[in-house]
Amino acid sequence: MRALEGITILDLTHMLSGPYGTMLLADMGARTIKIEPPGRGEGTRRLLENDPHYSHAGMGAYSLTLGRNKQSVAIDLKTPSGLDLFYQLVTKADVVASNFGSGVTERLGIDHETLTGINPRIITSTITGFGETGPSPNRPAFDLVAQGMGGGMTITGHPGEPLRAGIPIGDLGGGLFSVIGILSALQARERTGKGQHVDISMFDCQLSLLNYMATMYFMSGQQTEPNGNGHFVHVPYNTFRTKTRHVIVAILTDNFWGNLVELLKDPELEGDLFLTQPGRLANKDFIEARVQAAFEQETCEYWLEVLSERRIPSAPVNDFDHAFCDPQAIARNMRIDVKLNDGTVIGQPGNPVKLSDTYEDRYTAPSSVGQDTMYVLGEMLGIPAEKLAEMKVAGIIG
């Protein structure tokens, strides 16, 4: 059994932020039905669809991952009959998720005000660049725009040049907060009996993720400068080259520092000046240069072993191969295999949410466009096969 079994989501999302959020909900058991246009389907399907390395049978890595555990129903919402079918599905659903640009749901007639008139218990969720209120609801945004507007790029990388996060945290942050909003609305519905609208702004999400660093700014008026892989408080807290891979050392307490000095046996680091954090911070460049000189004499594997023996916080800087082959990742099922419809097996990241009782790893292949249309409309709405066949010929469904 999975935690969200019994919850039905109509998934109108595309690209990354919305599909990532609904993928997580689908992983946890929500019946997630992609509603997409007949023919070529929604836009995510175009991403890498013909790439020789990152596609399979005309489906790119985006759709292969974000479409798992979802069904696909192809309906033309721009036709009166197609919109009526969607409204019928809304009466059977719990959530309608989308990430269209501002105003699109109103133009299509699938906004919260319309849908709550059809089903007062429906929860709608939208992810947009800047939310649905304020002076900028119509401003378009993608991941880089959100990262840049949200302040995080000014504290990433090295001084003098803003740098975006390698992980598309602008998009993924919107997806993550949409899941929190949807689950909160489902819980509130248990008390009130009514659905509500979840309005997620990618810009808001990036501001929230600044967290204590934003509070530091409000208290001091001073902008935190980028520190590369280092830290603006703790020293040494950085990545260091070795004979093989880079290794991370994170000294957060004076006790950790003492253990590191004992390990390195460097007289230059043994002075009283470095015993506490203020002294280490004032001499950051000197300390990290001495640590670097020591670390490059041995391999990453050597340092991980001796650092672990002294319980000094450390880690390798993993590439994807090392990350997904790590015994911890394997033990927690974070490297999964998904069997596609033609029998091909591809690897993907697993679900990081681990529940003790209502958690079952189950990953079904992403559906092709409209693969489940006839089954879902017949099963959920009771429409006879002959009528569905007529709708298909008319182009209402696909």
XYZ file of C-alpha atoms in Angstrom:
398
model
C 0.000 0.000 0.000
C 1.105 3.543 -0.725
C 0.190 6.648 1.254
C -1.805 8.505 -1.418
C -3.793 5.600 -2.827
C -7.396 6.751 -3.287
C -6.347 10.255 -4.351
C -6.887 11.115 -8.029
C -4.931 13.898 -9.714
C -5.678 15.362 -13.132
C -2.238 16.436 -14.303
C -2.178 19.299 -16.824
C 1.466 20.151 -16.162
C 4.303 20.434 -18.670
C 8.079 20.995 -18.837
C 9.682 20.419 -15.377
C 8.308 22.198 -12.295
C 4.754 20.866 -12.496
C 5.587 17.366 -13.784
C 8.192 16.913 -11.043
C 5.655 17.710 -8.332
C 3.027 15.368 -9.766
C 5.677 12.664 -10.268
C 6.406 12.718 -6.539
C 2.702 12.453 -5.748
C 2.355 9.595 -8.240
C 5.341 7.827 -6.669
C 3.492 7.959 -3.341
C 0.419 6.308 -4.808
C -1.848 9.048 -6.133
C -3.605 8.025 -9.322
C -2.141 10.622 -11.626
C -3.776 11.083 -15.014
C -1.950 13.228 -17.545
C -4.482 15.242 -19.544
C -2.790 16.264 -22.776
C -3.669 17.239 -26.341
C -4.246 14.408 -28.839
C -1.435 13.790 -31.295
C 1.916 15.033 -30.026
C 0.817 15.456 -26.420
C 2.135 18.051 -23.969
C 5.389 19.941 -24.478
C 7.625 17.886 -22.214
C 7.447 15.071 -24.744
C 9.405 17.183 -27.232
C 12.407 17.551 -24.932
C 15.246 15.250 -26.132
C 12.695 13.075 -27.944
C 15.088 12.278 -30.806
C 18.414 12.639 -29.037
C 20.615 9.618 -29.884
C 21.851 9.301 -26.296
C 18.954 10.526 -24.168
C 15.830 9.091 -25.786
C 14.222 5.707 -26.275
C 11.513 4.917 -28.823
C 10.821 8.605 -29.355
C 10.574 9.477 -25.652
C 13.262 11.686 -24.108
C 14.782 11.447 -20.647
C 12.444 14.152 -19.331
C 9.274 12.224 -20.173
C 10.801 8.856 -19.313
C 11.362 10.124 -15.767
C 8.571 12.646 -15.138
C 5.927 10.431 -16.748
C 6.476 7.360 -14.588
C 3.541 6.064 -12.538
C 1.153 8.222 -14.599
C -1.626 7.415 -17.053
C -2.183 9.449 -20.224
C -5.587 10.595 -21.434
C -5.610 12.678 -24.614
C -8.450 15.213 -24.707
C -8.807 18.335 -26.820
C -9.836 20.872 -24.175
C -10.392 23.508 -26.857
C -13.490 21.687 -28.084
C -16.801 21.911 -26.171
C -17.100 18.117 -26.043
C -13.529 17.716 -24.849
C -14.007 20.337 -22.151
C -17.197 18.594 -21.042
C -15.287 15.323 -20.701
C -12.718 17.088 -18.552
C -15.453 18.541 -16.349
C -16.853 15.041 -15.872
C -13.407 13.848 -14.764
C -13.217 16.767 -12.316
C -16.304 15.410 -10.534
C -14.348 12.209 -9.849
C -10.994 13.813 -9.015
C -9.357 15.329 -5.938
C -6.710 17.584 -7.487
C -6.182 19.446 -10.757
C -2.533 20.479 -11.183
C -1.181 22.840 -13.837
C 1.705 25.184 -14.537
C 0.409 27.185 -17.477
C 1.251 30.845 -17.811
C -0.909 33.271 -15.883
C -4.430 33.569 -17.295
C -4.369 30.363 -19.348
C -6.612 28.359 -16.999
C -9.224 31.133 -17.123
C -9.123 31.227 -20.920
C -9.533 27.455 -21.106
C -12.324 27.453 -18.521
C -10.404 25.228 -16.079
C -9.603 27.774 -13.357
C -10.424 27.171 -9.699
C -13.574 29.293 -9.674
C -15.006 27.312 -12.575
C -13.960 23.904 -11.321
C -15.098 24.433 -7.734
C -18.580 25.097 -9.148
C -18.434 21.607 -10.629
C -16.850 19.913 -7.613
C -16.668 21.918 -4.350
C -14.097 19.458 -2.996
C -11.653 19.942 -5.859
C -8.179 21.240 -5.080
C -6.460 23.161 -7.839
C -2.745 23.916 -7.929
C -0.836 26.213 -10.251
C 2.885 26.915 -10.512
C 3.798 30.154 -12.253
C 6.884 32.323 -12.314
C 5.549 35.033 -10.017
C 2.229 33.827 -8.666
C -1.278 35.049 -9.421
C -1.246 38.270 -7.382
C 1.000 41.316 -7.152
C 2.221 43.492 -10.038
C 3.892 40.734 -12.111
C 1.519 37.778 -12.581
C 1.922 37.877 -16.362
C 5.717 37.920 -16.385
C 7.087 34.716 -17.997
C 9.702 32.707 -16.145
C 11.778 29.588 -16.450
C 14.356 28.107 -14.091
C 17.146 30.613 -14.758
C 14.789 33.570 -14.356
C 13.602 32.268 -10.989
C 17.144 31.582 -9.799
C 18.310 35.024 -10.846
C 15.353 36.930 -9.391
C 15.425 34.924 -6.167
C 18.884 36.039 -5.031
C 20.548 32.647 -4.882
C 22.830 33.241 -7.859
C 24.578 36.100 -6.044
C 25.776 33.760 -3.300
C 26.754 30.904 -5.627
C 30.146 30.415 -7.261
C 33.034 32.851 -6.887
C 33.058 36.629 -6.412
C 32.499 38.712 -9.514
C 30.239 36.443 -11.563
C 26.754 35.147 -10.638
C 26.317 31.418 -11.103
C 23.165 29.349 -11.335
C 22.862 26.073 -9.447
C 23.644 23.038 -11.626
C 20.434 21.428 -10.423
C 17.478 23.420 -11.839
C 16.360 24.453 -8.372
C 14.110 27.207 -9.739
C 11.913 24.609 -11.419
C 12.366 21.832 -8.883
C 11.698 24.190 -5.966
C 8.345 25.096 -7.486
C 7.492 21.416 -7.853
C 8.473 20.621 -4.274
C 6.446 23.463 -2.783
C 3.458 22.498 -4.928
C 3.509 19.060 -3.306
C 3.542 20.660 0.155
C 0.651 22.909 -0.834
C -1.428 20.103 -2.320
C -0.926 17.818 0.678
C -1.784 20.704 3.027
C -4.980 21.412 1.080
C -5.946 17.728 1.188
C -5.480 17.729 4.959
C -7.517 20.928 5.343
C -10.296 19.372 3.257
C -10.596 16.610 5.840
C -11.716 19.297 8.308
C -13.669 21.671 6.098
C -15.047 19.375 3.405
C -14.053 21.954 0.796
C -11.254 22.214 -1.693
C -9.134 25.309 -2.288
C -6.578 26.789 -4.666
C -2.807 26.393 -4.230
C -0.934 29.323 -5.812
C 2.812 28.604 -6.123
C 5.275 31.236 -7.348
C 8.736 30.030 -8.388
C 10.074 33.435 -7.293
C 8.499 33.011 -3.836
C 10.059 29.562 -3.525
C 13.552 30.851 -4.243
C 13.158 33.627 -1.667
C 11.999 31.083 0.918
C 15.041 28.886 0.252
C 17.360 31.758 1.242
C 16.111 31.043 4.764
C 18.534 32.078 7.554
C 20.798 33.862 5.081
C 17.957 36.275 4.315
C 17.490 36.862 8.039
C 21.195 37.623 8.337
C 20.776 40.235 5.616
C 17.752 41.837 7.279
C 19.646 41.998 10.586
C 22.883 43.439 9.192
C 22.010 45.057 5.893
C 25.015 43.266 4.436
C 24.840 41.046 1.357
C 26.537 37.661 1.762
C 29.306 37.242 -0.797
C 29.778 34.037 -2.793
C 32.371 31.706 -1.304
C 32.762 29.069 -3.990
C 32.557 25.745 -2.167
C 33.647 27.378 1.080
C 31.607 28.810 3.925
C 31.229 32.334 5.269
C 31.400 31.148 8.909
C 33.144 27.785 9.196
C 36.809 27.041 8.360
C 37.943 24.745 6.864
C 34.686 23.947 5.115
C 35.466 23.281 1.474
C 36.418 20.851 -1.258
C 40.060 19.798 -1.571
C 41.921 18.075 -4.404
C 43.466 14.695 -3.779
C 45.341 12.295 -6.033
C 42.000 10.949 -7.216
C 38.697 12.725 -6.548
C 37.992 15.864 -4.559
C 37.124 15.386 -0.909
C 34.957 17.543 1.333
C 35.905 18.498 4.878
C 33.359 20.362 7.006
C 34.752 21.630 10.313
C 31.823 23.082 12.249
C 33.115 22.747 15.826
C 36.368 23.285 17.683
C 36.487 19.569 18.522
C 36.433 18.671 14.822
C 39.280 21.129 14.280
C 41.338 19.508 17.014
C 40.840 16.101 15.431
C 41.889 17.431 12.019
C 45.066 19.050 13.387
C 45.950 15.799 15.126
C 45.471 13.933 11.853
C 47.434 16.311 9.621
C 50.346 16.817 12.060
C 51.124 20.186 10.493
C 52.961 22.483 12.965
C 51.691 25.511 11.058
C 48.135 24.668 12.124
C 48.811 23.964 15.795
C 48.846 27.515 17.137
C 46.373 28.816 19.721
C 45.169 31.373 17.175
C 43.229 28.661 15.324
C 41.619 26.940 18.308
C 38.315 28.806 17.929
C 36.140 29.734 14.984
C 36.904 33.506 14.888
C 40.637 32.849 14.594
C 40.133 30.270 11.867
C 37.793 32.545 9.898
C 40.299 35.408 10.053
C 42.946 33.093 8.578
C 40.738 31.203 6.142
C 43.028 31.406 3.095
C 46.100 30.284 5.021
C 44.373 27.326 6.711
C 42.735 26.052 3.536
C 46.024 26.322 1.639
C 47.750 24.172 4.283
C 44.924 21.627 4.246
C 45.056 21.522 0.443
C 48.813 20.923 0.480
C 48.306 17.933 2.761
C 45.344 16.439 0.934
C 46.939 16.383 -2.485
C 49.575 13.962 -1.172
C 47.104 11.055 -0.867
C 43.988 9.682 -2.556
C 40.384 10.549 -1.807
C 39.834 7.017 -0.557
C 42.720 7.293 1.903
C 41.451 10.563 3.337
C 37.878 9.334 3.664
C 39.086 6.382 5.729
C 41.304 8.341 8.131
C 38.819 11.215 8.460
C 36.050 8.745 9.272
C 38.197 7.102 11.961
C 38.343 10.484 13.727
C 34.661 11.238 13.049
C 35.517 14.359 11.073
C 32.619 15.306 8.744
C 33.806 14.451 5.246
C 32.612 13.115 1.923
C 33.782 12.511 -1.612
C 32.668 14.811 -4.411
C 30.811 12.179 -6.404
C 30.089 12.114 -10.089
C 26.780 10.451 -11.028
C 28.369 7.006 -11.237
C 29.843 7.156 -7.749
C 26.697 8.778 -6.301
C 24.285 6.102 -7.509
C 26.699 3.253 -6.741
C 27.166 4.398 -3.158
C 26.048 1.603 -0.794
C 23.875 4.078 1.086
C 22.040 5.057 -2.101
C 21.562 1.416 -3.045
C 20.371 0.431 0.434
C 17.738 3.186 0.372
C 16.558 2.282 -3.128
C 17.584 5.616 -4.615
C 18.722 3.956 -7.829
C 15.716 2.228 -9.338
C 15.003 0.377 -12.577
C 11.890 1.213 -14.578
C 10.711 -1.350 -17.119
C 9.328 0.325 -20.231
C 6.451 -0.972 -22.308
C 8.803 -2.680 -24.780
C 10.679 -4.441 -21.985
C 13.682 -2.099 -21.951
C 14.897 -1.264 -18.438
C 16.270 2.176 -17.625
C 17.735 3.522 -14.396
C 16.245 6.508 -12.589
C 16.466 8.178 -9.168
C 14.113 6.686 -6.601
C 11.652 8.429 -4.307
C 13.386 10.081 -1.316
C 10.237 10.035 0.858
C 10.502 6.978 3.079
C 7.403 6.119 5.114
C 7.360 3.305 7.644
C 3.911 1.823 6.988
C 2.374 3.122 3.758
C 5.405 3.022 1.532
C 5.816 0.670 -1.369
C 8.248 1.197 -4.219
C 6.299 0.732 -7.433
C 7.336 2.323 -10.707
C 5.333 1.866 -13.890
C 6.448 2.887 -17.352
C 5.460 6.313 -18.667
C 2.481 6.104 -20.998
C 2.557 7.147 -24.634
C 0.193 9.968 -25.642
C -3.381 8.849 -25.001
C -2.370 5.300 -24.148
C -4.953 5.114 -21.347
C -7.707 7.298 -22.831
C -10.216 4.565 -23.614
C -9.644 2.687 -20.364
C -9.797 5.708 -18.050
C -12.849 7.328 -19.639
C -14.646 4.017 -19.728
C -13.746 3.092 -16.164
C -14.166 6.492 -14.490
C -17.058 7.905 -16.499
C -18.772 4.763 -17.743
C -18.719 5.896 -21.396
C -19.360 2.963 -23.763
C -16.552 1.899 -26.085
C -18.640 2.705 -29.173
C -19.165 6.299 -28.021
C -15.453 6.670 -27.244
C -14.605 5.381 -30.708
C -16.843 8.055 -32.223
C -15.121 10.738 -30.137
C -11.754 9.498 -31.303
C -12.757 9.721 -34.957
C -14.041 13.249 -34.319
C -10.686 14.241 -32.809
C -12.137 15.016 -29.383
C -9.957 12.364 -27.772
C -6.837 10.551 -28.881
